Each structure stands twice: as structure tokens, then as C-alpha cells.
Amino acid sequence: MWFKKKEKFREVSSSPATQIQEVDDIENDLIKTNLHQNLQFIKDALGTSSDIVIREILIGKEGTIKAGIIYTDGLTDTASLQNFILETLMLDIKEIELLGKTLPQKNLITVLKDVAMTVGDIKEIADFDVLFTDLLSGDTIILIDGYNHGLTISNRQWVERGVTEPVAQTVVRGPREGFTENLRVNTALIRRKIKDPNFWIESKKIGSRTKTNVAIAYINGIANDEIVKEVNLRLDRIMIDGILESGNIEELIQDTPYTPFPTVFNTERPDVVAAALLEGRIAIIVDGTPFVLIVPALFIQFFQSPEDYYVRTLIGSLVRLLRFLSFSITLLAPALFIAITTFHQTMLPPALLISLAAQREGVPFPAFVEALIMEITFEILREAGVRMPRAIGSAMSIVGAFVIGTAAVEAGIISAMMVIIVSITAISSFVSPSYDMAIATRILRFAFMALAASFGLYGITIGLIALILHLCSLRSFGIPYMSPVAPFNVSDQKDTFIVFPLWSLLTRPHLISQKNRVRQQNPSSAKPAPPKNKE
């Protein structure tokens, strides 16, 4: 409840029964029939908030009916308030003979909603909980003296960022539009791509104080009903005072919280969400953030880019294989260098071994400490480049890395080969299209470096076995995280490590969508036909 008024109040009605009923209404946060008491209740609940506008007016043909208009300045469209609400109540309604005369069977609230008001979305409210939620969301509230319910008119409007190009997930070829902080704009961007009546959007409010609007989007008949129920169940279980970003939702609904790997996919691209919905996945759209959550999320999904499907198959496959190679380099390159130079020098050619020995002759630290110093330095430079102003952020990170690396080699603290290894590792980490997966790889890199320094290649092998077992144990809303690799599915390999042509992708992922798996009815018609010889 927003506000509980426990003290007794002065009653206006002369009837004792009416007084008792109105006391119970206030204690239950129900709207009363007395307009003055309703407005006073709102003022007491909201304090001295200067952005809450409360105005009392007189309406009706003779101007004898008291009404109250309440709205939030800055969240409400004042132009529509003046042109379609105030003008209707104070001027237009005087020309209509319907206030209990021509339509005696209807009360004034019903008449205003059904006949008089020239606005789109109007609903009746009977308690203060709904009133405060709608009011602080930007709606206009109308209360009439003598009625224990009011009207909520949806005329929300506030300053917002327009649809611009995504910042975190850029592509060379593909749409340039990205999500905004407005939930309704985001749903419209998806609806623009999927014009299917089976595309359903369910709404919820999460957060006892923020009342954040959250939408669940899926295609009925394609999405798994059990997963839809599970998503609703996990969202309904959230008991928190505020949701400010989709990351709060992600942390509260993920299957395994203690893992570096993301089990909920997030994106700021409408085309990615549309493609995921067509595969049978479910989108969670949170008001106030441009990042939309997609569940269930699989390990392979974090290496896929929307550009893979907009270019030719050969190019998309090569680029995706390059991402997996970059992932391996980011995870294992420093650890392999430490293991080989510390325990397995005989694996190197003699010329390379002599060169590395000469470089490390004056270095006072072992290879592990050397790599740890450089990795931490590069992580600091990376984070500084992100947090600094964009005009100097990239230049600062590049110049800082160059100056520090050169100075460290000349000072004899770090070997030149270690600078090369760490630089290649840092560059490879930027190849990943998912920021969350890149962070997980960077965290695990330090663990593999420690294993390599302790046990050499045996430690790296043990770490890889443990990592694979951990990945195979993860679930995302009940779906195995490593599918379709483990468990292995032959038909789903067409969009795993390489990308097959679109005309060959006949079915949706096996474990994601089990109701309507067929993508294309006549795939043969999409195959390029051989040219005919002209006689």
C-alpha cells in the first residue's frame, strides 16, 4: 500500500453509517465519495512534491459539479490535457444534455468515459494504489465529487532519446536502429518486424516502489509453453523495492548465479530479438533500458552476430570460426606461454628458445608474475578507456599501452615476447560480439594462468576438463547450456560453428521450440536455379 492513514478524520456526511463506511474506505485505501477528502489524502500521501499538480474545477451544464484533475508535470502531455481533457470537461460538456437527464441510467463517470472524453485509453479506478501508480507514470486522474471511483486517462509524454544506432553491437551490414529507454517504442520496433497476430506481449509491474513496467514477448505456437510459464513464475517471485535496469531482472531470474558465464542473453538490436522470437525464444523488455533480455540463452548464441545472416554463407562461416579462434586465444594464450617457458622449454625450437632466454635474461620476475603485471595493466587501461570521455578515451588507451609496454621492456621489467602475447590476447578479446562473454573469458584467463604456473600443461588440461564439465552442467531455463553440441543434435549443427545457407535452415532449434519446428514449407524454391542455355 502506498499510504496508510490511521488517524481519525473529520466527517462531512451526517449519516453515522456513511461515516463508518468512509473510515473503512480510507483505511483500505479506497477512493471515497467526498472529493475534498480524496484530494487531501493524495496531498498527504505525496507530501509537498512540486511536480504533482492538483486542480479543482466545476463542470456540468450549470457548473455545479466539483471535479479534481491530478497529473505529474514533466510526465504528462500538457497539450492533450488542455485540448482534450480540460476543454471537454469545462466547455464541451456544457453543450451535452447527459448529466443525469437524457441518460439517467448512467452515472457521470460512465458518461465521461463512454461519451464525452475524446481520448484513447481511459479506465476506471477505485483504489489509491492504482491511482498513485498511474499518476506517477504520467497519466491524468479525474475525480468527481459524489463518486467513489475515478478515471485514469493515458496521456503520458516525456523527453526521451530517439531511435539511434546501437553502440555495443555494431554491424557492417544490417539495420541501424536500436532500442531506446521507452518500453512502448521498443515493443513497436519488434512489432514492426513481426506482423503476426500470434506475437503476444504480456505486461507486469515489478518493484514495490519503482513499479517498473516489464513486458514478456513471445510468438504463441512457436515458443515452448513450459518455458513461458517458467519465465512468468520467476518474474512473479521477484520481491524487491526497485528495478532500474534489465540487469537487475537478469540477476534475479538466472538459473545459476555463481558462474562467470552469462545464462541470459541481452541485446539492444530489434532484429536480434525478432530472430530469437522466430526461433521460439522469449524476450523480456524492461522499461527504462535499451537492453532486452532473451531466454533461454545458449553458449553458442554468444558467438553469433546478426551480420552472419546478412552476408554470404562463406563469409559468415569464416567470421564465426574466427570468433571461436579468438575465444581460444583470449582464454589460453598467456597460460600456454607461461607453461611452455616455465616447464616445457623442450617443446620450442632451439632458435626461438635462445631468443626467449636472451629476452628474459635481465627480467627479475618469473613468467607468471610478468604476465600478471601486464594483464592487470592492460585491464586498467581498458577500463580507463571506457570510463574516460570518448574524445580522449581511445587515444589514451592506445598511447598508454604503447608507452607503458615500451618503457617496461626498456627497463628490463617485462620481456618483449610477453608484451606481444598480452597484446594479442587483449585484441582477441574484442572480437567477441557479446560483452558478457568477453568478461567471462577475461576472468577465466587468470585462473588458467595460475594453473599453468603451478602444473604446466597438465594444469591447463585439468582446467579445460573442469571448464567443459562446468559448461555442460549449466542450464538456461531448463535447456542445456551447451546444446546443440552437448547433447549433440545433427540437424542443429547447421547454425553452430558455421552458418549454412538460409534455404537449408529448415527447422528451428530442437530444444528451444518443440511445437512448430518447421521454418520453411518449400525450401527448394529458394535454391538458386542453374542458368538455362539460350539457343
Coordinates of C-alpha atoms in Angstrom, one line a residue, residues 61-445:
K61 CA -24.2 22.4 -17.7
E62 CA -24.8 24.7 -14.8
G63 CA -21.2 24.3 -13.4
T64 CA -22.4 22.8 -10.1
I65 CA -20.4 19.6 -10.1
K66 CA -17.0 19.6 -8.5
A67 CA -14.2 17.7 -10.1
G68 CA -10.5 17.3 -9.5
I69 CA -7.7 17.0 -12.1
I70 CA -4.4 15.5 -10.9
Y71 CA -1.3 14.9 -13.1
T72 CA 2.5 14.9 -12.9
D73 CA 4.2 17.8 -14.5
G74 CA 7.0 16.6 -16.8
L75 CA 5.5 13.1 -17.4
T76 CA 2.1 14.2 -18.8
D77 CA 1.3 15.7 -22.2
T78 CA 0.0 19.1 -21.2
A79 CA -1.1 19.9 -24.7
S80 CA -3.5 17.0 -24.8
L81 CA -4.5 17.7 -21.2
Q82 CA -5.7 21.2 -22.2
N83 CA -7.2 20.4 -25.6
F84 CA -8.9 17.1 -24.9
I85 CA -9.5 16.9 -21.2
L86 CA -9.9 20.4 -19.6
E87 CA -11.7 21.7 -22.7
T88 CA -14.1 18.8 -22.8
L89 CA -14.8 19.0 -19.1
M90 CA -15.2 22.8 -18.8
L91 CA -16.6 23.8 -22.2
D92 CA -17.8 21.0 -24.5
I93 CA -19.7 19.0 -21.8
K94 CA -22.0 22.0 -21.2
E95 CA -23.4 21.6 -24.6
I96 CA -24.4 18.0 -23.9
E97 CA -27.7 17.2 -22.1
L98 CA -26.5 13.9 -20.5
L99 CA -25.7 14.7 -16.9
G100 CA -28.5 12.6 -15.3
K101 CA -31.2 14.0 -17.7
T102 CA -31.1 12.3 -21.1
L103 CA -29.2 9.3 -19.7
P104 CA -30.4 8.7 -16.2
Q105 CA -29.4 5.1 -16.2
K106 CA -25.7 6.0 -16.4
N107 CA -23.6 7.9 -13.8
L108 CA -21.4 10.8 -14.7
I109 CA -18.2 8.7 -14.6
T110 CA -19.5 6.3 -17.2
V111 CA -20.9 9.1 -19.3
L112 CA -17.5 10.8 -19.4
K113 CA -15.7 7.6 -20.3
D114 CA -18.1 6.4 -23.0
V115 CA -19.5 9.6 -24.5
A116 CA -17.7 12.9 -23.6
M117 CA -13.9 12.3 -23.4
T118 CA -12.2 12.4 -26.8
V119 CA -9.0 10.5 -25.8
G120 CA -8.0 6.9 -26.5
D121 CA -7.1 4.9 -23.4
I122 CA -9.5 5.5 -20.4
K123 CA -10.1 3.2 -17.5
E124 CA -12.0 3.4 -14.2
I125 CA -10.1 3.2 -10.9
A126 CA -11.5 2.5 -7.4
D127 CA -8.4 2.5 -5.1
F128 CA -5.5 4.7 -4.3
D129 CA -2.9 2.0 -5.1
V130 CA -3.8 2.0 -8.8
L131 CA -4.3 5.8 -8.7
F132 CA -0.8 6.5 -7.4
T133 CA 0.8 4.1 -9.9
D134 CA -0.9 5.6 -12.9
L135 CA -0.4 9.2 -11.7
L136 CA 3.3 8.8 -11.2
S137 CA 3.6 7.0 -14.5
G138 CA 2.3 10.2 -16.3
D139 CA -1.4 9.5 -16.6
T140 CA -4.1 12.1 -15.7
I141 CA -6.5 11.4 -12.9
I142 CA -10.1 12.7 -12.8
L143 CA -12.1 12.5 -9.6
I144 CA -15.7 13.6 -9.3
D145 CA -17.4 14.7 -6.1
G146 CA -20.0 12.2 -5.0
Y147 CA -18.4 9.2 -6.7
N148 CA -16.2 6.6 -5.1
H149 CA -14.3 5.9 -8.3
G150 CA -12.5 7.9 -10.8
L151 CA -10.9 7.9 -14.3
T152 CA -7.4 7.4 -15.5
I153 CA -6.6 8.9 -18.9
S154 CA -3.4 7.8 -20.6
N155 CA -1.6 10.9 -22.0
R156 CA 2.0 10.2 -21.0
Q157 CA 4.8 12.1 -22.6
W158 CA 8.3 12.9 -21.5
V159 CA 11.6 13.8 -23.0
E160 CA 13.3 10.6 -24.4
R161 CA 16.2 9.5 -26.6
G162 CA 15.2 8.7 -30.1
V163 CA 15.9 5.6 -32.1
T164 CA 19.6 5.6 -32.9
E165 CA 22.3 3.2 -34.0
P166 CA 23.3 0.6 -31.4
V167 CA 26.6 1.3 -29.6
A168 CA 27.6 -2.0 -28.1
Q169 CA 26.5 -4.3 -31.0
T170 CA 27.5 -2.7 -34.3
V171 CA 27.5 -4.4 -37.7
V172 CA 28.9 -3.6 -41.1
R173 CA 25.7 -4.7 -42.9
G174 CA 22.3 -4.7 -41.3
P175 CA 19.7 -2.5 -39.7
R176 CA 21.0 0.6 -37.9
E177 CA 18.1 1.0 -35.4
G178 CA 18.5 0.2 -31.8
F179 CA 16.2 0.1 -28.7
T180 CA 15.6 3.1 -26.6
E181 CA 14.6 3.6 -22.9
N182 CA 10.9 3.7 -23.8
L183 CA 9.2 0.3 -23.4
R184 CA 6.4 1.1 -25.9
V185 CA 8.9 2.3 -28.5
N186 CA 10.8 -1.0 -28.1
T187 CA 7.7 -3.2 -28.5
A188 CA 6.8 -1.2 -31.6
L189 CA 10.2 -1.8 -33.1
I190 CA 9.8 -5.5 -32.7
R191 CA 6.1 -5.5 -33.8
R192 CA 7.3 -3.7 -37.0
K193 CA 9.4 -6.7 -37.9
I194 CA 6.9 -9.4 -36.8
K195 CA 3.4 -8.6 -38.1
D196 CA 1.9 -11.8 -36.7
P197 CA -1.3 -11.9 -34.6
N198 CA 0.4 -14.8 -32.6
F199 CA 3.1 -12.4 -31.4
W200 CA 1.9 -11.8 -27.9
I201 CA 3.1 -9.2 -25.3
E202 CA 2.2 -9.7 -21.7
S203 CA 2.9 -6.9 -19.2
K204 CA 3.8 -6.9 -15.5
K205 CA 4.9 -4.3 -12.9
I206 CA 7.9 -5.3 -10.8
G207 CA 9.2 -3.3 -7.8
S208 CA 7.2 -2.3 -4.8
R209 CA 8.4 1.3 -5.2
T210 CA 9.6 1.8 -8.8
K211 CA 6.6 -0.1 -10.3
T212 CA 8.7 -0.8 -13.3
N213 CA 6.8 -1.9 -16.4
V214 CA 8.1 -5.3 -17.7
A215 CA 6.9 -6.9 -20.9
I216 CA 7.2 -10.6 -21.9
A217 CA 7.1 -11.1 -25.7
Y218 CA 6.9 -14.4 -27.5
I219 CA 5.2 -16.0 -30.5
N220 CA 2.3 -18.2 -29.4
G221 CA 2.5 -21.6 -31.2
I222 CA 6.3 -21.4 -31.5
A223 CA 7.5 -20.7 -28.0
N224 CA 7.5 -23.6 -25.5
D225 CA 4.6 -23.1 -23.2
E226 CA 6.5 -24.6 -20.3
I227 CA 9.3 -22.0 -20.7
V228 CA 6.7 -19.2 -20.9
K229 CA 5.2 -20.4 -17.6
E230 CA 8.6 -20.6 -16.0
V231 CA 9.5 -17.1 -17.1
N232 CA 6.2 -15.8 -15.6
L233 CA 6.8 -17.7 -12.5
R234 CA 10.3 -16.4 -11.9
L235 CA 9.2 -12.8 -12.6
D236 CA 6.3 -13.1 -10.2
R237 CA 8.6 -14.4 -7.5
I238 CA 10.7 -11.2 -7.6
M239 CA 10.1 -9.2 -4.3
I240 CA 12.2 -6.1 -4.4
D241 CA 11.6 -2.4 -4.0
G242 CA 13.1 -1.3 -7.3
I243 CA 14.1 -2.4 -10.8
L244 CA 16.3 0.1 -12.5
E245 CA 17.7 -1.9 -15.4
S246 CA 17.3 -5.2 -17.1
G247 CA 20.5 -6.4 -15.4
N248 CA 18.5 -6.4 -12.1
I249 CA 16.0 -8.8 -13.7
E250 CA 18.7 -10.9 -15.2
E251 CA 20.4 -11.5 -11.9
L252 CA 17.1 -12.4 -10.2
I253 CA 15.9 -15.0 -12.8
Q254 CA 19.1 -16.7 -14.0
D255 CA 19.5 -20.4 -13.3
T256 CA 23.0 -20.4 -11.9
P257 CA 24.1 -17.2 -10.2
Y258 CA 27.6 -18.4 -9.3
T259 CA 29.1 -18.8 -12.8
P260 CA 31.1 -16.4 -14.9
F261 CA 29.2 -17.3 -18.0
P262 CA 26.0 -15.4 -18.8
T263 CA 22.9 -17.6 -19.0
V264 CA 20.6 -14.8 -20.1
F265 CA 21.3 -13.0 -23.4
N266 CA 20.9 -9.3 -23.7
T267 CA 20.8 -7.2 -26.9
E268 CA 19.9 -3.6 -28.0
R269 CA 19.1 -4.7 -31.6
P270 CA 15.4 -5.3 -32.6
D271 CA 16.5 -7.6 -35.4
V272 CA 18.3 -9.9 -33.0
V273 CA 15.2 -10.1 -30.8
A274 CA 12.9 -10.7 -33.8
A275 CA 15.2 -13.6 -34.9
A276 CA 15.2 -15.1 -31.4
L277 CA 11.4 -14.9 -31.2
L278 CA 11.1 -16.7 -34.5
E279 CA 13.3 -19.5 -33.1
G280 CA 11.0 -19.9 -30.1
R281 CA 12.8 -17.9 -27.5
I282 CA 11.2 -15.3 -25.1
A283 CA 12.1 -11.7 -24.8
I284 CA 11.9 -9.7 -21.6
I285 CA 11.6 -5.9 -22.2
V286 CA 12.2 -3.6 -19.2
D287 CA 11.1 0.0 -19.2
G288 CA 13.9 2.4 -18.8
T289 CA 16.7 0.5 -20.5
P290 CA 17.6 -0.2 -24.2
F291 CA 18.8 -3.7 -23.4
V292 CA 16.3 -6.5 -23.9
L293 CA 16.8 -9.9 -22.3
I294 CA 16.4 -13.1 -24.3
V295 CA 15.8 -16.6 -22.8
P296 CA 16.8 -19.3 -22.9
A297 CA 20.4 -18.4 -23.9
L298 CA 23.0 -21.0 -25.0
F299 CA 26.7 -20.9 -25.2
I300 CA 26.8 -20.9 -29.0
Q301 CA 24.4 -17.9 -29.1
F302 CA 27.1 -15.6 -27.6
F303 CA 29.3 -16.1 -30.7
Q304 CA 26.6 -15.4 -33.2
S305 CA 26.2 -12.0 -34.8
P306 CA 23.2 -10.7 -36.8
E307 CA 25.7 -9.9 -39.6
D308 CA 26.3 -13.7 -40.0
Y309 CA 22.9 -14.0 -41.7
Y310 CA 23.1 -10.8 -43.8
V311 CA 26.2 -11.7 -45.7
R312 CA 27.1 -14.7 -47.9
T313 CA 27.3 -18.0 -46.2
L314 CA 31.1 -18.5 -46.7
I315 CA 31.9 -15.1 -45.2
G316 CA 29.6 -15.6 -42.3
S317 CA 31.1 -19.0 -41.5
L318 CA 34.7 -17.8 -41.7
V319 CA 34.0 -14.9 -39.4
R320 CA 32.3 -17.1 -36.9
L321 CA 35.2 -19.6 -36.9
L322 CA 37.4 -16.6 -36.3
R323 CA 35.4 -15.7 -33.2
F324 CA 35.9 -19.2 -31.8
L325 CA 39.6 -18.9 -32.5
S326 CA 39.8 -15.5 -30.8
F327 CA 38.0 -17.0 -27.8
S328 CA 40.6 -19.7 -27.5
I329 CA 43.5 -17.2 -27.8
T330 CA 42.0 -14.9 -25.2
L331 CA 41.5 -17.8 -22.8
L332 CA 44.7 -19.8 -23.3
A333 CA 47.5 -17.7 -24.9
P334 CA 49.1 -16.3 -21.7
A335 CA 48.7 -19.7 -19.9
L336 CA 50.3 -21.6 -22.7
F337 CA 53.2 -19.2 -22.9
I338 CA 53.7 -19.5 -19.1
A339 CA 53.5 -23.3 -19.1
I340 CA 55.9 -23.7 -22.1
T341 CA 58.6 -21.2 -20.9
T342 CA 58.4 -22.5 -17.3
F343 CA 58.0 -26.3 -17.6
H344 CA 58.2 -27.4 -21.2
Q345 CA 61.1 -25.5 -22.8
T346 CA 62.0 -28.5 -24.9
M347 CA 58.8 -28.0 -27.0
L348 CA 60.3 -24.8 -28.5
P349 CA 62.6 -24.8 -31.5
P350 CA 66.2 -24.1 -30.4
A351 CA 66.4 -20.7 -32.1
L352 CA 63.2 -19.5 -30.5
L353 CA 64.3 -20.8 -27.1
I354 CA 67.6 -19.0 -27.3
S355 CA 65.8 -15.8 -28.3
L356 CA 63.4 -16.0 -25.4
A357 CA 66.2 -16.8 -23.0
A358 CA 68.1 -13.7 -24.1
Q359 CA 65.0 -11.6 -23.6
R360 CA 64.4 -12.9 -20.1
E361 CA 68.0 -12.7 -19.0
G362 CA 67.5 -9.4 -17.2
V363 CA 63.9 -9.8 -16.2
P364 CA 63.7 -10.2 -12.4
F365 CA 60.2 -11.9 -12.2
P366 CA 59.1 -15.3 -13.2
A367 CA 56.8 -15.7 -16.2
F368 CA 53.6 -15.9 -14.2
V369 CA 54.3 -12.6 -12.3
E370 CA 55.4 -11.0 -15.5
A371 CA 52.2 -12.0 -17.3
L372 CA 50.1 -11.0 -14.2
I373 CA 51.6 -7.5 -14.2
M374 CA 50.9 -6.9 -17.9
E375 CA 47.4 -8.4 -17.8
I376 CA 46.4 -6.2 -14.9
T377 CA 48.0 -3.2 -16.5
F378 CA 46.0 -3.8 -19.8
E379 CA 42.8 -4.3 -17.8
I380 CA 43.3 -1.0 -16.1
L381 CA 43.9 0.8 -19.4
R382 CA 40.9 -0.9 -20.9
E383 CA 38.6 0.2 -18.1
A384 CA 40.1 3.7 -18.1
G385 CA 39.4 4.0 -21.9
V386 CA 35.8 3.0 -21.3
R387 CA 35.2 5.5 -18.4
M388 CA 37.0 8.5 -19.9
P389 CA 35.4 10.9 -22.3
R390 CA 35.1 9.4 -25.8
A391 CA 37.1 12.1 -27.4
I392 CA 40.3 11.1 -25.5
G393 CA 39.4 7.6 -24.2
S394 CA 40.6 5.6 -27.2
A395 CA 43.7 7.7 -27.7
M396 CA 44.5 7.4 -24.0
S397 CA 44.3 3.6 -24.0
I398 CA 46.4 3.2 -27.2
V399 CA 49.1 5.7 -26.2
G400 CA 49.1 4.4 -22.6
A401 CA 49.6 0.8 -23.7
F402 CA 52.3 1.7 -26.2
V403 CA 54.2 3.9 -23.7
I404 CA 53.9 1.5 -20.8
G405 CA 54.8 -1.6 -22.9
T406 CA 57.9 0.1 -24.4
A407 CA 59.1 1.6 -21.1
A408 CA 58.7 -1.8 -19.3
V409 CA 60.7 -3.6 -21.9
E410 CA 63.5 -1.0 -22.0
A411 CA 63.6 -1.0 -18.2
G412 CA 64.1 -4.8 -18.1
I413 CA 60.9 -5.5 -16.1
I414 CA 59.0 -7.2 -18.8
S415 CA 60.2 -9.2 -21.8
A416 CA 59.2 -8.2 -25.3
M417 CA 57.6 -11.6 -26.1
M418 CA 55.3 -11.2 -23.1
V419 CA 54.2 -7.8 -24.3
I420 CA 53.3 -9.4 -27.7
I421 CA 51.4 -12.3 -26.1
V422 CA 49.4 -9.9 -23.8
S423 CA 48.7 -7.6 -26.7
I424 CA 47.4 -10.4 -29.0
T425 CA 45.2 -11.6 -26.1
A426 CA 43.8 -8.2 -25.5
I427 CA 43.0 -7.6 -29.1
S428 CA 41.4 -11.1 -29.4
S429 CA 39.1 -10.3 -26.5
F430 CA 37.4 -7.5 -28.5
V431 CA 36.4 -9.9 -31.3
S432 CA 33.6 -11.4 -29.2
P433 CA 30.2 -9.9 -30.2
S434 CA 29.0 -10.3 -26.6
Y435 CA 30.4 -8.1 -23.9
D436 CA 29.3 -10.5 -21.1
M437 CA 31.1 -13.5 -22.7
A438 CA 34.2 -11.4 -23.2
I439 CA 34.3 -10.5 -19.5
A440 CA 33.8 -14.2 -18.5
T441 CA 36.8 -15.1 -20.7
R442 CA 38.9 -12.4 -19.2
I443 CA 38.1 -13.7 -15.7
L444 CA 38.9 -17.3 -16.5
R445 CA 42.2 -16.3 -18.2

